[in-house]
């Protein structure tokens, strides 16, 4: 659902330029971030049918700790790609 909601987001299009794989890779990215960051550290609310969601972290909890980034690296590399990941990391 989140991948569909962000399908035409300029940042997501930049991170995932291949239209053939964008949706699947975005879904994987959102699943990884939900599982490893948002659910343990933030708040996630969905409608009963999961057609809509609100996801956030408190202002002092939004940064992904370095240890979590390292653990997420294999999945991020697989989903985003090495070159795109290093460019995106440099913009934080």
PDB file of N, CA and C in Angstrom:
ATOM      1  N   UNK A   1       0.810  -1.175   0.000  1.00  0.00           N
ATOM      2  CA  UNK A   1       0.000   0.000   0.000  1.00  0.00           C
ATOM      3  C   UNK A   1       0.868   1.259   0.000  1.00  0.00           C
ATOM      4  N   UNK A   2       1.942   1.277   0.802  1.00  0.00           N
ATOM      5  CA  UNK A   2       2.827   2.448   0.815  1.00  0.00           C
ATOM      6  C   UNK A   2       3.550   2.611  -0.516  1.00  0.00           C
ATOM      7  N   UNK A   3       3.970   1.514  -1.110  1.00  0.00           N
ATOM      8  CA  UNK A   3       4.631   1.603  -2.419  1.00  0.00           C
ATOM      9  C   UNK A   3       3.677   2.195  -3.450  1.00  0.00           C
ATOM     10  N   UNK A   4       2.428   1.812  -3.391  1.00  0.00           N
ATOM     11  CA  UNK A   4       1.446   2.360  -4.325  1.00  0.00           C
ATOM     12  C   UNK A   4       1.215   3.846  -4.061  1.00  0.00           C
ATOM     13  N   UNK A   5       1.166   4.231  -2.790  1.00  0.00           N
ATOM     14  CA  UNK A   5       0.943   5.628  -2.435  1.00  0.00           C
ATOM     15  C   UNK A   5       2.089   6.526  -2.898  1.00  0.00           C
ATOM     16  N   UNK A   6       3.305   5.997  -2.924  1.00  0.00           N
ATOM     17  CA  UNK A   6       4.476   6.791  -3.292  1.00  0.00           C
ATOM     18  C   UNK A   6       4.961   6.499  -4.716  1.00  0.00           C
ATOM     19  N   UNK A   7       4.140   5.857  -5.507  1.00  0.00           N
ATOM     20  CA  UNK A   7       4.546   5.440  -6.859  1.00  0.00           C
ATOM     21  C   UNK A   7       4.984   6.607  -7.741  1.00  0.00           C
ATOM     22  N   UNK A   8       4.393   7.775  -7.558  1.00  0.00           N
ATOM     23  CA  UNK A   8       4.769   8.917  -8.398  1.00  0.00           C
ATOM     24  C   UNK A   8       5.548   9.980  -7.622  1.00  0.00           C
ATOM     25  N   UNK A   9       6.069   9.613  -6.467  1.00  0.00           N
ATOM     26  CA  UNK A   9       6.871  10.531  -5.666  1.00  0.00           C
ATOM     27  C   UNK A   9       8.222  10.761  -6.353  1.00  0.00           C
ATOM     28  N   UNK A  10       8.609  12.009  -6.559  1.00  0.00           N
ATOM     29  CA  UNK A  10       9.871  12.284  -7.271  1.00  0.00           C
ATOM     30  C   UNK A  10      11.099  11.638  -6.632  1.00  0.00           C
ATOM     31  N   UNK A  11      11.162  11.597  -5.311  1.00  0.00           N
ATOM     32  CA  UNK A  11      12.322  10.975  -4.659  1.00  0.00           C
ATOM     33  C   UNK A  11      12.333   9.474  -4.921  1.00  0.00           C
ATOM     34  N   UNK A  12      11.183   8.827  -4.820  1.00  0.00           N
ATOM     35  CA  UNK A  12      11.124   7.386  -5.067  1.00  0.00           C
ATOM     36  C   UNK A  12      11.452   7.066  -6.529  1.00  0.00           C
ATOM     37  N   UNK A  13      11.017   7.911  -7.432  1.00  0.00           N
ATOM     38  CA  UNK A  13      11.346   7.715  -8.853  1.00  0.00           C
ATOM     39  C   UNK A  13      12.848   7.879  -9.056  1.00  0.00           C
ATOM     40  N   UNK A  14      13.467   8.804  -8.351  1.00  0.00           N
ATOM     41  CA  UNK A  14      14.914   9.007  -8.457  1.00  0.00           C
ATOM     42  C   UNK A  14      15.662   7.806  -7.876  1.00  0.00           C
ATOM     43  N   UNK A  15      15.208   7.314  -6.720  1.00  0.00           N
ATOM     44  CA  UNK A  15      15.876   6.175  -6.082  1.00  0.00           C
ATOM     45  C   UNK A  15      15.656   4.900  -6.877  1.00  0.00           C
ATOM     46  N   UNK A  16      14.459   4.733  -7.438  1.00  0.00           N
ATOM     47  CA  UNK A  16      14.104   3.528  -8.191  1.00  0.00           C
ATOM     48  C   UNK A  16      13.722   3.918  -9.621  1.00  0.00           C
ATOM     49  N   UNK A  17      14.695   4.210 -10.479  1.00  0.00           N
ATOM     50  CA  UNK A  17      14.377   4.706 -11.821  1.00  0.00           C
ATOM     51  C   UNK A  17      13.770   3.660 -12.764  1.00  0.00           C
ATOM     52  N   UNK A  18      13.997   2.381 -12.501  1.00  0.00           N
ATOM     53  CA  UNK A  18      13.496   1.331 -13.394  1.00  0.00           C
ATOM     54  C   UNK A  18      12.006   1.107 -13.145  1.00  0.00           C
ATOM     55  N   UNK A  19      11.188   1.487 -14.099  1.00  0.00           N
ATOM     56  CA  UNK A  19       9.733   1.365 -13.932  1.00  0.00           C
ATOM     57  C   UNK A  19       9.274  -0.085 -13.820  1.00  0.00           C
ATOM     58  N   UNK A  20      10.046  -1.009 -14.355  1.00  0.00           N
ATOM     59  CA  UNK A  20       9.655  -2.415 -14.302  1.00  0.00           C
ATOM     60  C   UNK A  20       9.824  -3.034 -12.914  1.00  0.00           C
ATOM     61  N   UNK A  21      10.756  -2.516 -12.135  1.00  0.00           N
ATOM     62  CA  UNK A  21      11.012  -3.092 -10.812  1.00  0.00           C
ATOM     63  C   UNK A  21      10.688  -2.137  -9.662  1.00  0.00           C
ATOM     64  N   UNK A  22      10.309  -0.908  -9.980  1.00  0.00           N
ATOM     65  CA  UNK A  22      10.113   0.107  -8.936  1.00  0.00           C
ATOM     66  C   UNK A  22       9.117  -0.332  -7.869  1.00  0.00           C
ATOM     67  N   UNK A  23       7.960  -0.787  -8.262  1.00  0.00           N
ATOM     68  CA  UNK A  23       6.917  -1.129  -7.298  1.00  0.00           C
ATOM     69  C   UNK A  23       7.366  -2.225  -6.334  1.00  0.00           C
ATOM     70  N   UNK A  24       7.956  -3.267  -6.851  1.00  0.00           N
ATOM     71  CA  UNK A  24       8.420  -4.382  -6.018  1.00  0.00           C
ATOM     72  C   UNK A  24       9.549  -3.940  -5.081  1.00  0.00           C
ATOM     73  N   UNK A  25      10.482  -3.173  -5.608  1.00  0.00           N
ATOM     74  CA  UNK A  25      11.607  -2.714  -4.785  1.00  0.00           C
ATOM     75  C   UNK A  25      11.151  -1.720  -3.720  1.00  0.00           C
ATOM     76  N   UNK A  26      10.211  -0.847  -4.070  1.00  0.00           N
ATOM     77  CA  UNK A  26       9.677   0.088  -3.081  1.00  0.00           C
ATOM     78  C   UNK A  26       8.938  -0.667  -1.975  1.00  0.00           C
ATOM     79  N   UNK A  27       8.152  -1.657  -2.344  1.00  0.00           N
ATOM     80  CA  UNK A  27       7.436  -2.458  -1.342  1.00  0.00           C
ATOM     81  C   UNK A  27       8.433  -3.113  -0.395  1.00  0.00           C
ATOM     82  N   UNK A  28       9.528  -3.627  -0.934  1.00  0.00           N
ATOM     83  CA  UNK A  28      10.566  -4.230  -0.101  1.00  0.00           C
ATOM     84  C   UNK A  28      11.218  -3.219   0.823  1.00  0.00           C
ATOM     85  N   UNK A  29      11.476  -2.016   0.315  1.00  0.00           N
ATOM     86  CA  UNK A  29      12.076  -0.966   1.132  1.00  0.00           C
ATOM     87  C   UNK A  29      11.144  -0.572   2.276  1.00  0.00           C
ATOM     88  N   UNK A  30       9.874  -0.351   1.967  1.00  0.00           N
ATOM     89  CA  UNK A  30       8.929   0.012   3.015  1.00  0.00           C
ATOM     90  C   UNK A  30       8.786  -1.110   4.039  1.00  0.00           C
ATOM     91  N   UNK A  31       8.760  -2.358   3.597  1.00  0.00           N
ATOM     92  CA  UNK A  31       8.661  -3.490   4.530  1.00  0.00           C
ATOM     93  C   UNK A  31       9.880  -3.541   5.445  1.00  0.00           C
ATOM     94  N   UNK A  32      11.062  -3.358   4.885  1.00  0.00           N
ATOM     95  CA  UNK A  32      12.286  -3.360   5.680  1.00  0.00           C
ATOM     96  C   UNK A  32      12.271  -2.233   6.706  1.00  0.00           C
ATOM     97  N   UNK A  33      11.925  -1.037   6.276  1.00  0.00           N
ATOM     98  CA  UNK A  33      11.914   0.099   7.191  1.00  0.00           C
ATOM     99  C   UNK A  33      10.832  -0.037   8.261  1.00  0.00           C
ATOM    100  N   UNK A  34       9.687  -0.585   7.897  1.00  0.00           N
ATOM    101  CA  UNK A  34       8.638  -0.804   8.905  1.00  0.00           C
ATOM    102  C   UNK A  34       9.108  -1.800   9.951  1.00  0.00           C
ATOM    103  N   UNK A  35       9.664  -2.899   9.491  1.00  0.00           N
ATOM    104  CA  UNK A  35      10.083  -3.992  10.376  1.00  0.00           C
ATOM    105  C   UNK A  35      11.233  -3.576  11.293  1.00  0.00           C
ATOM    106  N   UNK A  36      12.187  -2.820  10.759  1.00  0.00           N
ATOM    107  CA  UNK A  36      13.404  -2.562  11.522  1.00  0.00           C
ATOM    108  C   UNK A  36      13.470  -1.170  12.146  1.00  0.00           C
ATOM    109  N   UNK A  37      12.638  -0.261  11.715  1.00  0.00           N
ATOM    110  CA  UNK A  37      12.736   1.109  12.231  1.00  0.00           C
ATOM    111  C   UNK A  37      11.404   1.626  12.779  1.00  0.00           C
ATOM    112  N   UNK A  38      10.400   1.693  11.957  1.00  0.00           N
ATOM    113  CA  UNK A  38       9.168   2.349  12.363  1.00  0.00           C
ATOM    114  C   UNK A  38       8.398   1.590  13.436  1.00  0.00           C
ATOM    115  N   UNK A  39       8.220   0.304  13.283  1.00  0.00           N
ATOM    116  CA  UNK A  39       7.477  -0.432  14.308  1.00  0.00           C
ATOM    117  C   UNK A  39       8.191  -0.432  15.654  1.00  0.00           C
ATOM    118  N   UNK A  40       9.510  -0.710  15.700  1.00  0.00           N
ATOM    119  CA  UNK A  40      10.171  -0.689  17.010  1.00  0.00           C
ATOM    120  C   UNK A  40      10.354   0.704  17.613  1.00  0.00           C
ATOM    121  N   UNK A  41      10.470   1.748  16.788  1.00  0.00           N
ATOM    122  CA  UNK A  41      10.841   3.069  17.306  1.00  0.00           C
ATOM    123  C   UNK A  41       9.792   4.141  17.112  1.00  0.00           C
ATOM    124  N   UNK A  42       8.815   3.920  16.283  1.00  0.00           N
ATOM    125  CA  UNK A  42       7.864   4.974  15.966  1.00  0.00           C
ATOM    126  C   UNK A  42       6.442   4.542  16.223  1.00  0.00           C
ATOM    127  N   UNK A  43       5.583   5.088  15.425  1.00  0.00           N
ATOM    128  CA  UNK A  43       4.178   4.748  15.507  1.00  0.00           C
ATOM    129  C   UNK A  43       3.692   4.431  14.113  1.00  0.00           C
ATOM    130  N   UNK A  44       2.902   3.374  14.022  1.00  0.00           N
ATOM    131  CA  UNK A  44       2.321   2.955  12.760  1.00  0.00           C
ATOM    132  C   UNK A  44       0.839   2.710  12.996  1.00  0.00           C
ATOM    133  N   UNK A  45       0.025   3.381  12.231  1.00  0.00           N
ATOM    134  CA  UNK A  45      -1.411   3.221  12.319  1.00  0.00           C
ATOM    135  C   UNK A  45      -1.938   2.852  10.938  1.00  0.00           C
ATOM    136  N   UNK A  46      -2.860   1.917  10.886  1.00  0.00           N
ATOM    137  CA  UNK A  46      -3.479   1.548   9.619  1.00  0.00           C
ATOM    138  C   UNK A  46      -4.989   1.505   9.786  1.00  0.00           C
ATOM    139  N   UNK A  47      -5.669   1.614   8.662  1.00  0.00           N
ATOM    140  CA  UNK A  47      -7.103   1.373   8.680  1.00  0.00           C
ATOM    141  C   UNK A  47      -7.304  -0.128   8.835  1.00  0.00           C
ATOM    142  N   UNK A  48      -8.497  -0.538   9.230  1.00  0.00           N
ATOM    143  CA  UNK A  48      -8.757  -1.961   9.439  1.00  0.00           C
ATOM    144  C   UNK A  48      -8.463  -2.794   8.199  1.00  0.00           C
ATOM    145  N   UNK A  49      -8.778  -2.259   7.025  1.00  0.00           N
ATOM    146  CA  UNK A  49      -8.538  -3.006   5.783  1.00  0.00           C
ATOM    147  C   UNK A  49      -7.142  -2.762   5.209  1.00  0.00           C
ATOM    148  N   UNK A  50      -6.325  -1.981   5.922  1.00  0.00           N
ATOM    149  CA  UNK A  50      -4.959  -1.633   5.524  1.00  0.00           C
ATOM    150  C   UNK A  50      -4.880  -0.921   4.178  1.00  0.00           C
ATOM    151  N   UNK A  51      -5.919  -0.172   3.879  1.00  0.00           N
ATOM    152  CA  UNK A  51      -5.921   0.628   2.658  1.00  0.00           C
ATOM    153  C   UNK A  51      -5.255   1.981   2.878  1.00  0.00           C
ATOM    154  N   UNK A  52      -5.042   2.343   4.125  1.00  0.00           N
ATOM    155  CA  UNK A  52      -4.394   3.605   4.449  1.00  0.00           C
ATOM    156  C   UNK A  52      -3.529   3.452   5.681  1.00  0.00           C
ATOM    157  N   UNK A  53      -2.514   4.308   5.792  1.00  0.00           N
ATOM    158  CA  UNK A  53      -1.612   4.210   6.938  1.00  0.00           C
ATOM    159  C   UNK A  53      -1.037   5.576   7.276  1.00  0.00           C
ATOM    160  N   UNK A  54      -0.629   5.685   8.515  1.00  0.00           N
ATOM    161  CA  UNK A  54       0.145   6.838   8.986  1.00  0.00           C
ATOM    162  C   UNK A  54       1.358   6.269   9.701  1.00  0.00           C
ATOM    163  N   UNK A  55       2.536   6.722   9.312  1.00  0.00           N
ATOM    164  CA  UNK A  55       3.791   6.187   9.844  1.00  0.00           C
ATOM    165  C   UNK A  55       4.679   7.364  10.221  1.00  0.00           C
ATOM    166  N   UNK A  56       5.208   7.347  11.431  1.00  0.00           N
ATOM    167  CA  UNK A  56       6.118   8.412  11.813  1.00  0.00           C
ATOM    168  C   UNK A  56       6.957   8.003  13.003  1.00  0.00           C
ATOM    169  N   UNK A  57       7.980   8.784  13.239  1.00  0.00           N
ATOM    170  CA  UNK A  57       8.813   8.652  14.429  1.00  0.00           C
ATOM    171  C   UNK A  57       8.843  10.014  15.112  1.00  0.00           C
ATOM    172  N   UNK A  58       9.000   9.991  16.410  1.00  0.00           N
ATOM    173  CA  UNK A  58       9.075  11.226  17.174  1.00  0.00           C
ATOM    174  C   UNK A  58      10.266  12.057  16.684  1.00  0.00           C
ATOM    175  N   UNK A  59      10.208  13.371  16.845  1.00  0.00           N
ATOM    176  CA  UNK A  59      11.290  14.233  16.348  1.00  0.00           C
ATOM    177  C   UNK A  59      12.680  13.806  16.804  1.00  0.00           C
ATOM    178  N   UNK A  60      12.829  13.281  17.984  1.00  0.00           N
ATOM    179  CA  UNK A  60      14.158  12.888  18.456  1.00  0.00           C
ATOM    180  C   UNK A  60      14.479  11.417  18.204  1.00  0.00           C
ATOM    181  N   UNK A  61      13.641  10.722  17.432  1.00  0.00           N
ATOM    182  CA  UNK A  61      13.852   9.295  17.159  1.00  0.00           C
ATOM    183  C   UNK A  61      13.845   8.937  15.680  1.00  0.00           C
ATOM    184  N   UNK A  62      13.902   9.916  14.797  1.00  0.00           N
ATOM    185  CA  UNK A  62      13.763   9.614  13.379  1.00  0.00           C
ATOM    186  C   UNK A  62      15.043   9.095  12.739  1.00  0.00           C
ATOM    187  N   UNK A  63      16.197   9.469  13.272  1.00  0.00           N
ATOM    188  CA  UNK A  63      17.459   9.018  12.652  1.00  0.00           C
ATOM    189  C   UNK A  63      17.634   7.511  12.830  1.00  0.00           C
ATOM    190  N   UNK A  64      18.146   6.886  11.783  1.00  0.00           N
ATOM    191  CA  UNK A  64      18.432   5.456  11.848  1.00  0.00           C
ATOM    192  C   UNK A  64      19.820   5.294  12.460  1.00  0.00           C
ATOM    193  N   UNK A  65      19.933   4.624  13.603  1.00  0.00           N
ATOM    194  CA  UNK A  65      21.249   4.456  14.240  1.00  0.00           C
ATOM    195  C   UNK A  65      22.223   3.710  13.318  1.00  0.00           C
ATOM    196  N   UNK A  66      23.501   3.996  13.471  1.00  0.00           N
ATOM    197  CA  UNK A  66      24.531   3.356  12.642  1.00  0.00           C
ATOM    198  C   UNK A  66      24.493   1.843  12.704  1.00  0.00           C
ATOM    199  N   UNK A  67      24.246   1.285  13.880  1.00  0.00           N
ATOM    200  CA  UNK A  67      24.178  -0.182  13.997  1.00  0.00           C
ATOM    201  C   UNK A  67      23.016  -0.741  13.191  1.00  0.00           C
ATOM    202  N   UNK A  68      21.893  -0.040  13.185  1.00  0.00           N
ATOM    203  CA  UNK A  68      20.732  -0.489  12.401  1.00  0.00           C
ATOM    204  C   UNK A  68      21.036  -0.349  10.917  1.00  0.00           C
ATOM    205  N   UNK A  69      21.720   0.725  10.524  1.00  0.00           N
ATOM    206  CA  UNK A  69      22.078   0.895   9.117  1.00  0.00           C
ATOM    207  C   UNK A  69      22.959  -0.260   8.650  1.00  0.00           C
ATOM    208  N   UNK A  70      23.903  -0.658   9.489  1.00  0.00           N
ATOM    209  CA  UNK A  70      24.761  -1.791   9.123  1.00  0.00           C
ATOM    210  C   UNK A  70      23.964  -3.077   8.970  1.00  0.00           C
ATOM    211  N   UNK A  71      23.054  -3.334   9.899  1.00  0.00           N
ATOM    212  CA  UNK A  71      22.234  -4.551   9.805  1.00  0.00           C
ATOM    213  C   UNK A  71      21.309  -4.508   8.604  1.00  0.00           C
ATOM    214  N   UNK A  72      20.855  -3.313   8.225  1.00  0.00           N
ATOM    215  CA  UNK A  72      19.958  -3.184   7.076  1.00  0.00           C
ATOM    216  C   UNK A  72      20.696  -3.157   5.741  1.00  0.00           C
ATOM    217  N   UNK A  73      22.012  -2.992   5.771  1.00  0.00           N
ATOM    218  CA  UNK A  73      22.786  -2.807   4.539  1.00  0.00           C
ATOM    219  C   UNK A  73      22.572  -3.893   3.493  1.00  0.00           C
ATOM    220  N   UNK A  74      22.610  -5.182   3.835  1.00  0.00           N
ATOM    221  CA  UNK A  74      22.394  -6.177   2.781  1.00  0.00           C
ATOM    222  C   UNK A  74      21.038  -6.026   2.089  1.00  0.00           C
ATOM    223  N   UNK A  75      19.990  -5.800   2.866  1.00  0.00           N
ATOM    224  CA  UNK A  75      18.667  -5.618   2.274  1.00  0.00           C
ATOM    225  C   UNK A  75      18.571  -4.348   1.462  1.00  0.00           C
ATOM    226  N   UNK A  76      19.152  -3.268   1.984  1.00  0.00           N
ATOM    227  CA  UNK A  76      19.137  -2.002   1.250  1.00  0.00           C
ATOM    228  C   UNK A  76      19.924  -2.101  -0.052  1.00  0.00           C
ATOM    229  N   UNK A  77      21.070  -2.759  -0.001  1.00  0.00           N
ATOM    230  CA  UNK A  77      21.863  -2.940  -1.226  1.00  0.00           C
ATOM    231  C   UNK A  77      21.085  -3.725  -2.267  1.00  0.00           C
ATOM    232  N   UNK A  78      20.397  -4.758  -1.821  1.00  0.00           N
ATOM    233  CA  UNK A  78      19.606  -5.579  -2.740  1.00  0.00           C
ATOM    234  C   UNK A  78      18.449  -4.775  -3.331  1.00  0.00           C
ATOM    235  N   UNK A  79      17.782  -3.981  -2.510  1.00  0.00           N
ATOM    236  CA  UNK A  79      16.600  -3.250  -2.957  1.00  0.00           C
ATOM    237  C   UNK A  79      16.929  -1.986  -3.739  1.00  0.00           C
ATOM    238  N   UNK A  80      17.899  -1.237  -3.269  1.00  0.00           N
ATOM    239  CA  UNK A  80      18.181   0.074  -3.844  1.00  0.00           C
ATOM    240  C   UNK A  80      19.313   0.022  -4.860  1.00  0.00           C
ATOM    241  N   UNK A  81      20.326  -0.743  -4.575  1.00  0.00           N
ATOM    242  CA  UNK A  81      21.495  -0.772  -5.441  1.00  0.00           C
ATOM    243  C   UNK A  81      22.625  -0.001  -4.795  1.00  0.00           C
ATOM    244  N   UNK A  82      23.842  -0.431  -5.043  1.00  0.00           N
ATOM    245  CA  UNK A  82      25.016   0.152  -4.383  1.00  0.00           C
ATOM    246  C   UNK A  82      25.186   1.636  -4.671  1.00  0.00           C
ATOM    247  N   UNK A  83      25.177   2.016  -5.938  1.00  0.00           N
ATOM    248  CA  UNK A  83      25.428   3.418  -6.285  1.00  0.00           C
ATOM    249  C   UNK A  83      24.346   4.338  -5.721  1.00  0.00           C
ATOM    250  N   UNK A  84      23.081   3.964  -5.882  1.00  0.00           N
ATOM    251  CA  UNK A  84      21.989   4.786  -5.386  1.00  0.00           C
ATOM    252  C   UNK A  84      22.016   4.877  -3.871  1.00  0.00           C
ATOM    253  N   UNK A  85      22.375   3.778  -3.197  1.00  0.00           N
ATOM    254  CA  UNK A  85      22.403   3.774  -1.734  1.00  0.00           C
ATOM    255  C   UNK A  85      23.462   4.747  -1.206  1.00  0.00           C
ATOM    256  N   UNK A  86      24.640   4.733  -1.791  1.00  0.00           N
ATOM    257  CA  UNK A  86      25.697   5.618  -1.308  1.00  0.00           C
ATOM    258  C   UNK A  86      25.373   7.088  -1.599  1.00  0.00           C
ATOM    259  N   UNK A  87      24.744   7.380  -2.713  1.00  0.00           N
ATOM    260  CA  UNK A  87      24.339   8.749  -2.998  1.00  0.00           C
ATOM    261  C   UNK A  87      23.271   9.181  -1.999  1.00  0.00           C
ATOM    262  N   UNK A  88      22.263   8.322  -1.747  1.00  0.00           N
ATOM    263  CA  UNK A  88      21.190   8.652  -0.803  1.00  0.00           C
ATOM    264  C   UNK A  88      21.730   8.821   0.598  1.00  0.00           C
ATOM    265  N   UNK A  89      22.654   7.965   1.047  1.00  0.00           N
ATOM    266  CA  UNK A  89      23.225   8.074   2.381  1.00  0.00           C
ATOM    267  C   UNK A  89      23.978   9.376   2.549  1.00  0.00           C
ATOM    268  N   UNK A  90      24.625   9.846   1.511  1.00  0.00           N
ATOM    269  CA  UNK A  90      25.373  11.084   1.586  1.00  0.00           C
ATOM    270  C   UNK A  90      24.497  12.321   1.711  1.00  0.00           C
ATOM    271  N   UNK A  91      23.224  12.174   1.450  1.00  0.00           N
ATOM    272  CA  UNK A  91      22.312  13.326   1.508  1.00  0.00           C
ATOM    273  C   UNK A  91      21.590  13.433   2.834  1.00  0.00           C
ATOM    274  N   UNK A  92      21.857  12.559   3.795  1.00  0.00           N
ATOM    275  CA  UNK A  92      21.207  12.637   5.115  1.00  0.00           C
ATOM    276  C   UNK A  92      21.788  13.756   5.914  1.00  0.00           C
TER     277      UNK A  92
END
